[in-house]
CSV table of N, CA and C in Angstrom, one decimal:
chain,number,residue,atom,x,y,z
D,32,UNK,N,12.3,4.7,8.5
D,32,UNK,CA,13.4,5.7,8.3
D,32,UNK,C,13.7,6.4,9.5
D,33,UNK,N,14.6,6.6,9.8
D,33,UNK,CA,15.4,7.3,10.5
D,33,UNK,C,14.9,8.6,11.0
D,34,UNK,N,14.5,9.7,11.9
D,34,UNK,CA,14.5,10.8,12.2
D,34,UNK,C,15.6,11.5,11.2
D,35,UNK,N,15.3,12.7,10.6
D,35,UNK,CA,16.3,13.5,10.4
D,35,UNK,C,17.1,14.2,11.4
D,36,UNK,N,18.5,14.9,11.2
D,36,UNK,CA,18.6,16.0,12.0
D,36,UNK,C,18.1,17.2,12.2
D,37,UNK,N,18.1,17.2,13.6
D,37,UNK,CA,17.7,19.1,13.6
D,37,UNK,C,17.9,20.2,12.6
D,38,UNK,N,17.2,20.5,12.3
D,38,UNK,CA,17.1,21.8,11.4
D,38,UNK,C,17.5,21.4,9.7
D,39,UNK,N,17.5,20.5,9.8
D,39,UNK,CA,17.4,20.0,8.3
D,39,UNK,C,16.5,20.0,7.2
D,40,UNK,N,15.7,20.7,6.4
D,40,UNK,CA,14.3,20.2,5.9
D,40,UNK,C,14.4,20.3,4.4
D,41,UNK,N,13.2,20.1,3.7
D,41,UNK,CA,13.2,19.9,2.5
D,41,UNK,C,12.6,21.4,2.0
D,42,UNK,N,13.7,22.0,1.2
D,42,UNK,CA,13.8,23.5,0.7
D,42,UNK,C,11.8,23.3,-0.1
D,43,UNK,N,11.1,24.5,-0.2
D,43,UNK,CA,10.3,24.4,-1.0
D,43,UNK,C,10.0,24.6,-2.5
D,44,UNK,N,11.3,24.5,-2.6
D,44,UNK,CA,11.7,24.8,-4.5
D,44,UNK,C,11.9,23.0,-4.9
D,45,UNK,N,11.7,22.2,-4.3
D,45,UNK,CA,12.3,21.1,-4.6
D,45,UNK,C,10.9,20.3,-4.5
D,46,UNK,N,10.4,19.4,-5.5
D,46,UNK,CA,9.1,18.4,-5.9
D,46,UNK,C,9.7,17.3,-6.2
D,47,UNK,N,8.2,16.4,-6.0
D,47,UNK,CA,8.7,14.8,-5.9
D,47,UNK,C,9.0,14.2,-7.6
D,48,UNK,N,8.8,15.3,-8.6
D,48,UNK,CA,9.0,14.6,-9.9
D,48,UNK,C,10.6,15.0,-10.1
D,49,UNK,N,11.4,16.1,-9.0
D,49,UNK,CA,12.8,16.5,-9.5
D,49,UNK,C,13.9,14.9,-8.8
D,50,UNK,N,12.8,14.8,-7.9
D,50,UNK,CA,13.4,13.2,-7.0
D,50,UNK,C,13.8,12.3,-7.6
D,51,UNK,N,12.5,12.1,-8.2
D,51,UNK,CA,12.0,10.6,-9.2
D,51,UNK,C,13.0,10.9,-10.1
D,52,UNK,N,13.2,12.3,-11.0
D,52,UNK,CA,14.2,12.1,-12.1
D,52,UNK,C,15.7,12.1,-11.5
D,53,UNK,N,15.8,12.5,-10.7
D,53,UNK,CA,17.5,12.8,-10.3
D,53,UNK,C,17.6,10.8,-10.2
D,54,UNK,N,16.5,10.1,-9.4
D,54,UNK,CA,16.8,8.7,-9.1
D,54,UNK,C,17.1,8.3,-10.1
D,55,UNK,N,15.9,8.5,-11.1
D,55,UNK,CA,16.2,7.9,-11.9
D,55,UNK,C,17.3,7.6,-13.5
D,56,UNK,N,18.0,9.1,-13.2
D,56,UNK,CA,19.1,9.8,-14.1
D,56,UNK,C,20.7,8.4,-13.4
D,57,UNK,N,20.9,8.4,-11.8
D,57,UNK,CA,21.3,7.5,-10.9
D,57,UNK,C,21.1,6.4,-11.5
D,58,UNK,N,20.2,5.9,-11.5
D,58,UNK,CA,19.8,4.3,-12.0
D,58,UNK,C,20.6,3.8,-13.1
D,59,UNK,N,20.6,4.8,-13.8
D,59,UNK,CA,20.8,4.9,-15.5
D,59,UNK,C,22.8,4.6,-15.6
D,60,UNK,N,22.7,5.4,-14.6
D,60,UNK,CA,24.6,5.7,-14.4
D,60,UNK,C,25.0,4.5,-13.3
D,61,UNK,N,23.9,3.2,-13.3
D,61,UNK,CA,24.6,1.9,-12.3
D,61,UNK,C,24.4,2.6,-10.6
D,62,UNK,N,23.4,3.6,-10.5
D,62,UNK,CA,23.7,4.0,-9.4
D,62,UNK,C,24.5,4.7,-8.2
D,63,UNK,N,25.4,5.1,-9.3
D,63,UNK,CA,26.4,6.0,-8.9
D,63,UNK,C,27.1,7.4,-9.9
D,64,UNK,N,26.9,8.8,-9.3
D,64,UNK,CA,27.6,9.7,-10.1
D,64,UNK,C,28.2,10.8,-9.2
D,65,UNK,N,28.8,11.2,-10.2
D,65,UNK,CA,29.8,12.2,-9.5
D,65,UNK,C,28.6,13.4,-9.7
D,66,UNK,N,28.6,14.7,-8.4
D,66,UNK,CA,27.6,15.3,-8.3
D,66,UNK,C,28.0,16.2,-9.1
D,67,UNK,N,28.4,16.8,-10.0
D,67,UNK,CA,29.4,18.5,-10.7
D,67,UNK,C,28.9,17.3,-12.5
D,68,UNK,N,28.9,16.6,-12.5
D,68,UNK,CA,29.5,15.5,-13.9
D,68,UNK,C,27.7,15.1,-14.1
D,69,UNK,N,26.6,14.8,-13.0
D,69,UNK,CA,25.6,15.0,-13.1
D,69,UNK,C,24.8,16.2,-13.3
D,70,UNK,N,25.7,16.7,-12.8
D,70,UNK,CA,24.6,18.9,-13.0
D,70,UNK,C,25.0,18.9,-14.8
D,71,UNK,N,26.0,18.9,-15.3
D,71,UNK,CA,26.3,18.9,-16.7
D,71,UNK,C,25.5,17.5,-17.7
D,72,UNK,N,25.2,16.8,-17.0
D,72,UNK,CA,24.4,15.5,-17.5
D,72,UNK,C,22.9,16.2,-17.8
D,73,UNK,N,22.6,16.2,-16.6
D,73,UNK,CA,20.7,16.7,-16.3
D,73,UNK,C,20.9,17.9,-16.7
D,74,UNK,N,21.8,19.6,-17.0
D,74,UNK,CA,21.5,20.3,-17.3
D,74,UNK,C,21.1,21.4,-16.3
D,75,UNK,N,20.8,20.5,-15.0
D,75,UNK,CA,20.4,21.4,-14.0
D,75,UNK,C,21.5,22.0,-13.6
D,76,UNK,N,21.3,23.5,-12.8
D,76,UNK,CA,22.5,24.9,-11.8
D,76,UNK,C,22.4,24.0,-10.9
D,77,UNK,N,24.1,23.7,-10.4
D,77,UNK,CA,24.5,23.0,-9.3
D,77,UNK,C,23.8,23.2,-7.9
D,78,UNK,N,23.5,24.6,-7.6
D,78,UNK,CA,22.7,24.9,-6.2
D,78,UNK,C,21.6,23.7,-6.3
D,79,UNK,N,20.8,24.4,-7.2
D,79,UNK,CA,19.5,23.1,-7.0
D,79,UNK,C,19.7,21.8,-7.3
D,80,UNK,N,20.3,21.3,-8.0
D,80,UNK,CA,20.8,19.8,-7.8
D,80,UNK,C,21.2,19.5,-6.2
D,81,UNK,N,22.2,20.2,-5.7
D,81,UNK,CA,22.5,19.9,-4.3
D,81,UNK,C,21.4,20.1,-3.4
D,82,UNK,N,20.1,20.7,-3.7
D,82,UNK,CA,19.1,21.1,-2.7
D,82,UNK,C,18.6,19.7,-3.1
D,83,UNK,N,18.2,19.4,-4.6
D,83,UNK,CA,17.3,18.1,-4.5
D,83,UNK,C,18.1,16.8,-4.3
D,84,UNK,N,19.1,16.1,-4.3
D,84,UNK,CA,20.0,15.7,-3.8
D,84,UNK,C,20.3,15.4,-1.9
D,85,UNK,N,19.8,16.9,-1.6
D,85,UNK,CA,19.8,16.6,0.0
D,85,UNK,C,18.5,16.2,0.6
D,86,UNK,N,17.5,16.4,-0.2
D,86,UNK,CA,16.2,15.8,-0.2
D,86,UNK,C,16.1,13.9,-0.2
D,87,UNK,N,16.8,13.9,-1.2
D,87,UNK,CA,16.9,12.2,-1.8
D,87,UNK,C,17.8,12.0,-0.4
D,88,UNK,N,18.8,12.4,0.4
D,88,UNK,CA,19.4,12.1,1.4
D,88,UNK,C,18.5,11.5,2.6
D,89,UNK,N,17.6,13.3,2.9
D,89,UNK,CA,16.8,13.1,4.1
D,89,UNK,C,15.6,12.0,3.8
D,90,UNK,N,15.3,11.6,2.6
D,90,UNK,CA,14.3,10.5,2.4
D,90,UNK,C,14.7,9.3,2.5
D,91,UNK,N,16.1,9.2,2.7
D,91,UNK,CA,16.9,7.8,2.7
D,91,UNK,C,17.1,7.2,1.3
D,92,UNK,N,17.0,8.0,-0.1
D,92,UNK,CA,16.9,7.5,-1.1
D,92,UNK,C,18.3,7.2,-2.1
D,93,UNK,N,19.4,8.5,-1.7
D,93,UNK,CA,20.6,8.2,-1.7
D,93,UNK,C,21.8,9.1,-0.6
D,94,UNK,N,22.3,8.7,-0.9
D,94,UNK,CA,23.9,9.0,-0.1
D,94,UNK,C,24.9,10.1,-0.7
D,95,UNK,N,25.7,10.3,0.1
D,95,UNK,CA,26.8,11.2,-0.6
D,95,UNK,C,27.9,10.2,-0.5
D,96,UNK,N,28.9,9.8,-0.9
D,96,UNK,CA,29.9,8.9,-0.8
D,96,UNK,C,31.0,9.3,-1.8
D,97,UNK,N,32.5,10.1,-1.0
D,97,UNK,CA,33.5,10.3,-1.7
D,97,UNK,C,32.7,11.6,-3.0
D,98,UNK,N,31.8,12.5,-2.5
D,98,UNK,CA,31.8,13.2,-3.9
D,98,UNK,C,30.8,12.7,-4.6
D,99,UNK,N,30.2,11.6,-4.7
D,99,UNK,CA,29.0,10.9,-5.5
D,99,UNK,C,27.8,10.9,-4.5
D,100,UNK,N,27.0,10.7,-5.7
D,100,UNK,CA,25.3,10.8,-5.3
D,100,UNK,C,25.6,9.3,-5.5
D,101,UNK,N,25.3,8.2,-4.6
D,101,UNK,CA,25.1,7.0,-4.7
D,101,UNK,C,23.6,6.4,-4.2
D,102,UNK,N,22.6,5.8,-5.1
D,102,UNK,CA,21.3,5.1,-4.7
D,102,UNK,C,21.6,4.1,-3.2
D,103,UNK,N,21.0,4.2,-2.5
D,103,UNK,CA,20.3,3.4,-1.8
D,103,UNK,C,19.6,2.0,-2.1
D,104,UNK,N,19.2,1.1,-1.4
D,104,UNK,CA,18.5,0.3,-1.2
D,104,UNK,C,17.1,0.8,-1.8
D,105,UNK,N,16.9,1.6,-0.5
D,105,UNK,CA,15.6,2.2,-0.7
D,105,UNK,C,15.3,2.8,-2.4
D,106,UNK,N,16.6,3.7,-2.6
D,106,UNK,CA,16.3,4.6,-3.6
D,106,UNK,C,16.2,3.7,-5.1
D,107,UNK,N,16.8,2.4,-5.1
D,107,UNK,CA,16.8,1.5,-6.1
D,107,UNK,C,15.1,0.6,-6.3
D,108,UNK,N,14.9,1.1,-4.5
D,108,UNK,CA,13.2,0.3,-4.9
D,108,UNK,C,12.7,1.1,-5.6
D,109,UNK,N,12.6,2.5,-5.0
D,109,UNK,CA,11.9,3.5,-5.5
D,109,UNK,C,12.4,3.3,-7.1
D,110,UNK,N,13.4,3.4,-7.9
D,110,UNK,CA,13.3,3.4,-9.5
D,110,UNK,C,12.3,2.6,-10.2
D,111,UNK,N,12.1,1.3,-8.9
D,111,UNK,CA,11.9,0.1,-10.1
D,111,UNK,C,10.1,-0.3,-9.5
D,112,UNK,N,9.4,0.7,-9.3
D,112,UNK,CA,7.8,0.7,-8.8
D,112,UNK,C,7.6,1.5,-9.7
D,113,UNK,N,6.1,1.4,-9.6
D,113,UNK,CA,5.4,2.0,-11.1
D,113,UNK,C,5.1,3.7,-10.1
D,114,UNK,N,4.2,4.4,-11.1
D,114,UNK,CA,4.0,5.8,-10.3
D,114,UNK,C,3.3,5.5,-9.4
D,115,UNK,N,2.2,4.7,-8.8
D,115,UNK,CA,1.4,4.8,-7.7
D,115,UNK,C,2.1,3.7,-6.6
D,116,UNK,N,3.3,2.9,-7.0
D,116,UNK,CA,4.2,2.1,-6.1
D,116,UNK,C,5.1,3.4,-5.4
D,117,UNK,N,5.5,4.7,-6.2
D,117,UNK,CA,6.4,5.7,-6.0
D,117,UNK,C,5.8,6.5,-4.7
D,118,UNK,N,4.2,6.8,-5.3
D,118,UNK,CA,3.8,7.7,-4.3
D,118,UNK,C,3.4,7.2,-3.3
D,119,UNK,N,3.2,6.2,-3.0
D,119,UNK,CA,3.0,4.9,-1.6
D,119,UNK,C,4.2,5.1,-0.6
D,120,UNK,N,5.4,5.0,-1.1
D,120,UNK,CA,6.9,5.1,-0.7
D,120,UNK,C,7.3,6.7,-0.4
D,121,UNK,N,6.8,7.1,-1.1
D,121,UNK,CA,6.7,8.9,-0.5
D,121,UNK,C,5.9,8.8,0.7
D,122,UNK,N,4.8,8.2,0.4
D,122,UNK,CA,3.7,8.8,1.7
D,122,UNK,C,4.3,7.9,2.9
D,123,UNK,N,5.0,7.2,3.0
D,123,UNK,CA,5.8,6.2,3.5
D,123,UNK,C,6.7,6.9,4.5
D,124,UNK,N,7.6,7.8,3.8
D,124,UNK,CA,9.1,8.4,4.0
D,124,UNK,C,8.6,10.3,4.1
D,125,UNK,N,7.7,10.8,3.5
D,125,UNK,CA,7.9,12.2,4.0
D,125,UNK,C,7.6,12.7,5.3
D,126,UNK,N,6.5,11.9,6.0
D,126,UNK,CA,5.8,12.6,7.2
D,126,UNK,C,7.1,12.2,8.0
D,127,UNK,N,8.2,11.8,8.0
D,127,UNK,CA,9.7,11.7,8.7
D,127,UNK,C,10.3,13.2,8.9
D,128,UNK,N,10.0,13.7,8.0
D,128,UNK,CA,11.1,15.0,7.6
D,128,UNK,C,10.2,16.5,7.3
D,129,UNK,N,11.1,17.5,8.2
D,129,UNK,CA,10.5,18.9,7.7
D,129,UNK,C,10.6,19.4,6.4
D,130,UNK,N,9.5,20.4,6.4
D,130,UNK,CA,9.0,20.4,7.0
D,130,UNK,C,7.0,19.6,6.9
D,131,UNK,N,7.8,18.6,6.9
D,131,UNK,CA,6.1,18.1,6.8
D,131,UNK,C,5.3,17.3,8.0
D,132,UNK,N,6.9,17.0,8.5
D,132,UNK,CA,6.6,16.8,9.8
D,132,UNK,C,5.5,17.6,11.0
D,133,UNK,N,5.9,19.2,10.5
D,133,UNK,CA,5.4,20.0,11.5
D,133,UNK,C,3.7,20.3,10.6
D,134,UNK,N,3.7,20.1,9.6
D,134,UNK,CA,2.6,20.3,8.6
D,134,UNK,C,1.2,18.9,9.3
D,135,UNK,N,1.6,18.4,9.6
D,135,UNK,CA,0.5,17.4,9.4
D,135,UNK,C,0.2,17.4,11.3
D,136,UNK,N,1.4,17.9,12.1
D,136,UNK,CA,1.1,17.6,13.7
D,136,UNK,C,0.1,18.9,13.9
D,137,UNK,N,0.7,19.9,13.2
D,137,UNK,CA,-0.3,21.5,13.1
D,137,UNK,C,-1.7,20.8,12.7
D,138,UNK,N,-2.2,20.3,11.5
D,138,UNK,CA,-3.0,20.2,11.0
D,138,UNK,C,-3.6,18.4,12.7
D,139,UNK,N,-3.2,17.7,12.7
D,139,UNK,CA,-3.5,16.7,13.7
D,139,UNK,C,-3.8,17.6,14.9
D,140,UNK,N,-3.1,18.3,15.3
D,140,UNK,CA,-3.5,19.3,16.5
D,140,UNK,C,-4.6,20.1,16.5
D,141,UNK,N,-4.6,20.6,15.1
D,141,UNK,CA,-5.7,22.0,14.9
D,141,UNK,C,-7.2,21.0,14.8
D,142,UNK,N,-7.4,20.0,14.0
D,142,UNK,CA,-8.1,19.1,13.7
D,142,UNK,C,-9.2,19.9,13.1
D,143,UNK,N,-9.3,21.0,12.2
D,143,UNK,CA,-9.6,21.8,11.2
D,143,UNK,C,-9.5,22.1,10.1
D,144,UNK,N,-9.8,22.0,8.9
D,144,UNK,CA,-8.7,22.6,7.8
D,144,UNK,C,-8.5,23.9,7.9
D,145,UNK,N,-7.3,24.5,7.3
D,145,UNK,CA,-6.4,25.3,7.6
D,145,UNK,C,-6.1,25.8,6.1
D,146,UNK,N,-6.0,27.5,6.2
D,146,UNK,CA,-5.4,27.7,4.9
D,146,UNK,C,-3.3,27.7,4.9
D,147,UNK,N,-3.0,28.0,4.1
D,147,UNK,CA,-1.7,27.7,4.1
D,147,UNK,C,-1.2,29.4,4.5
D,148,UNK,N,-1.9,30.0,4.7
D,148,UNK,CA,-1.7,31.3,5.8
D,148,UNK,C,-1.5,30.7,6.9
D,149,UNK,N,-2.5,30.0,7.5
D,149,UNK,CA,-3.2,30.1,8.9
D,149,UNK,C,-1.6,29.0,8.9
D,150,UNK,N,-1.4,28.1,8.3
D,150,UNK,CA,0.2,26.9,8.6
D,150,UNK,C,1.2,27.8,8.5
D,151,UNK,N,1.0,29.0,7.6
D,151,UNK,CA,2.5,29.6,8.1
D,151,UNK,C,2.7,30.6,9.2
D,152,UNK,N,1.3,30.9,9.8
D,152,UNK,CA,1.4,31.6,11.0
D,152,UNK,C,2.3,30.9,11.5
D,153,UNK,N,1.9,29.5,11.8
D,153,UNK,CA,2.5,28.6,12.9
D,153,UNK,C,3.6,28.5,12.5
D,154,UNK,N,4.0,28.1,10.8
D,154,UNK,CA,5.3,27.3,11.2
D,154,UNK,C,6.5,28.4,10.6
D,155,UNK,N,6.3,29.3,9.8
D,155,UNK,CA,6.7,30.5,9.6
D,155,UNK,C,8.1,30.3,8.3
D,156,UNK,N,7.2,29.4,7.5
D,156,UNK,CA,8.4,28.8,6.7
D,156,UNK,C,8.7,29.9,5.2
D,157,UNK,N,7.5,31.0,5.1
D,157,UNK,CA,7.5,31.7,4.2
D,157,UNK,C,7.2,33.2,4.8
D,158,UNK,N,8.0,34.2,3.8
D,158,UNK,CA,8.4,35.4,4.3
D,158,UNK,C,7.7,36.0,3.7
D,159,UNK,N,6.7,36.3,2.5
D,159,UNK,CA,6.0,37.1,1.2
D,159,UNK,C,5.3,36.2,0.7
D,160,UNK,N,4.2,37.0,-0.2
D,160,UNK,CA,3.5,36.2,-0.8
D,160,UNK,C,3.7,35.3,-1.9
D,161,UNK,N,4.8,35.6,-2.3
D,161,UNK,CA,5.4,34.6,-3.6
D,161,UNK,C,5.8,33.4,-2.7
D,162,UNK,N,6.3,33.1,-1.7
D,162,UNK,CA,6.6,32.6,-1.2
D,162,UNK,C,5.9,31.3,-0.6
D,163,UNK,N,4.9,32.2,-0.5
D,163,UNK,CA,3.5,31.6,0.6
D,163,UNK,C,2.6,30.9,-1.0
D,164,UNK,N,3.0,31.2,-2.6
D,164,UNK,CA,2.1,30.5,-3.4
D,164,UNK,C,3.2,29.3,-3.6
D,165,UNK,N,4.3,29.5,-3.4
D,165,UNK,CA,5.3,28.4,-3.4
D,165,UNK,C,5.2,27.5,-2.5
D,166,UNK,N,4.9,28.0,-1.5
D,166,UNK,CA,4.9,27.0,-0.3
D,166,UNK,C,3.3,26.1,-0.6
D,167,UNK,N,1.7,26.6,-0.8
D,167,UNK,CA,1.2,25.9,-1.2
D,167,UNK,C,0.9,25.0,-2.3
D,168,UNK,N,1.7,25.5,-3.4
D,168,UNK,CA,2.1,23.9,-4.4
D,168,UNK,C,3.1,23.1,-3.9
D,169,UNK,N,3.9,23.5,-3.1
D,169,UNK,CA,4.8,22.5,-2.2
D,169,UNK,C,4.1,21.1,-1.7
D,170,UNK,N,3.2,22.0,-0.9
D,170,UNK,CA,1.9,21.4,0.0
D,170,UNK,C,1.3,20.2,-0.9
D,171,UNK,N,0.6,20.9,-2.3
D,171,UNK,CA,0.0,19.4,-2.8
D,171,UNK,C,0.9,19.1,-3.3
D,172,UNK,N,2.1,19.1,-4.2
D,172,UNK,CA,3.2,18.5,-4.9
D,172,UNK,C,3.5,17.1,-4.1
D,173,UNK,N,3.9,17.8,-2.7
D,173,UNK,CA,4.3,16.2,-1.9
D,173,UNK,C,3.0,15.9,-1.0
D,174,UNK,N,2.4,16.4,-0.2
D,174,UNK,CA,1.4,15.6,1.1
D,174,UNK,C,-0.5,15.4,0.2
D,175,UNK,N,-0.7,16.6,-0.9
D,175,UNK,CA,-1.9,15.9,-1.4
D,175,UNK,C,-1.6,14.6,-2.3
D,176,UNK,N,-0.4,15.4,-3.1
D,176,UNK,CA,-0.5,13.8,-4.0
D,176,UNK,C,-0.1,12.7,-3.4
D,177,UNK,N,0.6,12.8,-2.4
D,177,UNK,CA,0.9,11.4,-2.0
D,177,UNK,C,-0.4,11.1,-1.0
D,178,UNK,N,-1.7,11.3,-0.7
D,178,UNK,CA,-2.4,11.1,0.0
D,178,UNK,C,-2.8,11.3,1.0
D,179,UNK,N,-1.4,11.9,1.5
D,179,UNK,CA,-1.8,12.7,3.5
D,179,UNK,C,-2.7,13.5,3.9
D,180,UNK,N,-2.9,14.4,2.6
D,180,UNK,CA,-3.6,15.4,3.2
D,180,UNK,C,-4.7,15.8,1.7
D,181,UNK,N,-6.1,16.7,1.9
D,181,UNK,CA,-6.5,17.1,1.0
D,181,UNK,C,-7.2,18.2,0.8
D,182,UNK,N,-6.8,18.9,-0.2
D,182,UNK,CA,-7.0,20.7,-0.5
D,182,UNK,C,-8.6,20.7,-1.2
D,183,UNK,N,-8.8,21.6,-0.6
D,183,UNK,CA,-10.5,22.2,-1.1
D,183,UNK,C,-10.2,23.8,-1.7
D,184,UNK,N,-9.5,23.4,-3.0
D,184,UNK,CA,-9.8,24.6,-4.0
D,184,UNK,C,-10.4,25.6,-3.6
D,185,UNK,N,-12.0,25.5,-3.2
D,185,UNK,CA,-12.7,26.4,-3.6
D,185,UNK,C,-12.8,27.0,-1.6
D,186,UNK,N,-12.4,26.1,-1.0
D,186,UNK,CA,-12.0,26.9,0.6
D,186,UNK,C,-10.8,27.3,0.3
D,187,UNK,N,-9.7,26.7,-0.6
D,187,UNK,CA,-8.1,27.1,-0.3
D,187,UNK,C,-8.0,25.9,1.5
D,188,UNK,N,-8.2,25.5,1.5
D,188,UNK,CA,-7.7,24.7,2.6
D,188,UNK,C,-7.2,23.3,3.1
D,189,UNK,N,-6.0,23.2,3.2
D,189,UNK,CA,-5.5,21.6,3.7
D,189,UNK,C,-6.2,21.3,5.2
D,190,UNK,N,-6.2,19.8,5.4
D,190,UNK,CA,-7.1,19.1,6.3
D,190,UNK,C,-6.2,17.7,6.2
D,191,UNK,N,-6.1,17.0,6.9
D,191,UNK,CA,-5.3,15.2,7.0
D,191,UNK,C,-6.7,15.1,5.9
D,192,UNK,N,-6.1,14.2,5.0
D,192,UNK,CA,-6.6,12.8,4.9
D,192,UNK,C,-7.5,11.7,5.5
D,193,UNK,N,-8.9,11.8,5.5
D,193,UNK,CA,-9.3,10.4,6.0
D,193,UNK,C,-9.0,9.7,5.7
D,194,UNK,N,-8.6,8.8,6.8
D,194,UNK,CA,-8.6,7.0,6.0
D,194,UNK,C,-9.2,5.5,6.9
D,195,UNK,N,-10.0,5.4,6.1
D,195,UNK,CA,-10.7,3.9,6.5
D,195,UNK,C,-10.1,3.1,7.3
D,196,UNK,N,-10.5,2.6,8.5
D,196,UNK,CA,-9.2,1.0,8.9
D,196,UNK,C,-9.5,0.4,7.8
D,197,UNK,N,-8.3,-0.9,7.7
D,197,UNK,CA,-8.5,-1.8,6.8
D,197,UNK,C,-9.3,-2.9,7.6
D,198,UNK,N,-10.1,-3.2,6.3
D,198,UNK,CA,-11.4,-4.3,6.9
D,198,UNK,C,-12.5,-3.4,7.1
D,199,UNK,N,-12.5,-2.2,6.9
D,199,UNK,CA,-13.7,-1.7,7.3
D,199,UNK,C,-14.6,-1.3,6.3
D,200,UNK,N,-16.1,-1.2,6.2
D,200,UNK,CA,-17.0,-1.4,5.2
D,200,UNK,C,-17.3,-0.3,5.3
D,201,UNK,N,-17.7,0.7,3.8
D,201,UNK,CA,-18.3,1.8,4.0
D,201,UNK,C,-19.8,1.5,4.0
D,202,UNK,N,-20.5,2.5,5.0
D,202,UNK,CA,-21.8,2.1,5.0
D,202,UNK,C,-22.7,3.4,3.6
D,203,UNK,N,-21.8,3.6,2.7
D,203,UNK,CA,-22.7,4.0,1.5
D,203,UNK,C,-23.0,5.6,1.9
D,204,UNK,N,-23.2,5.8,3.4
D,204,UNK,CA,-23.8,7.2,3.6
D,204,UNK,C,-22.6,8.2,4.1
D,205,UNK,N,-22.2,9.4,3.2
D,205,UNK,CA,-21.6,10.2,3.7
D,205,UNK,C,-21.8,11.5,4.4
């Protein structure tokens, strides 16, 4: 996927099950809808349809064309994979786009785990504390569940993800 543009990122009111349904609401309508004729479909207030909408954009999953939300290539694989084909294809496409981009170079850089204070020192994405509990279900909603990264409840703290080369044997001892 493509770099996004500058200053673009994915709002933190917006999760990977509002994706999956908007795609999948798409799928249903041949892959193409008008975005005002979809908010009255799904039920959803036009603001956040357009926030998750521009998410499915920056993920490469659909388009805007003439006024319509139209699927993608991509966004049509994504309908037709099961839930752990979905979250493979997330973990695939998010570390592309803010802000998770800056989430995982912070956390690669710091090579620590980190509370979601200590990430917003840095990246300064939340203003208050409602904000800052929003911003941490953000955090596992898209980068724990999709595998990137993993939270220790009981520290409160994200850390990357280990992961094995492939081909490689565990030797049993952790």
């Amino acid at each position: 996927m493509e770099e996004t543009e500058e200053g673009h990122s994915c709002p933190i009111d917006v999760t990977p099950s509002m994706i999956t349904g908007l795609l999948e609401v798409l799928r249903l309508w041949k892959g193409r809808m008008d975005l005002n004729q979809l908010a009255r479909e799904v039920g959803m207030e036009p603001g956040l349809l357009l926030r998750v909408a521009e998410v499915g954009k920056l993920l490469g999953l659909l388009e805007f064309v003439d006024g319509d939300l139209v699927l993608t290539k991509a966004g049509e694989s994504y309908t037709r994979r099961s839930s752990s084909g979905k979250l493979g294809m997330l973990r695939e496409l998010v570390p592309n786009i803010e802000p998770f981009r800056s989430v995982i170079g912070l956390l690669e850089r710091n090579r620590s785990p980190m509370t979601v204070s200590e990430i917003n020192e840095h990246l300064k994405v939340c203003t208050d504390d409602e904000q800052l509990e929003t911003f941490k279900t953000f955090l596992i909603d898209w980068l724990v569940a999709t595998g990137i990264l993993e939270y220790s409840g009981e520290e409160e703290t994200f850390r990357l993800k280990r992961r094995r080369a492939r081909g490689q044997v565990s030797s049993g001892a952790s």
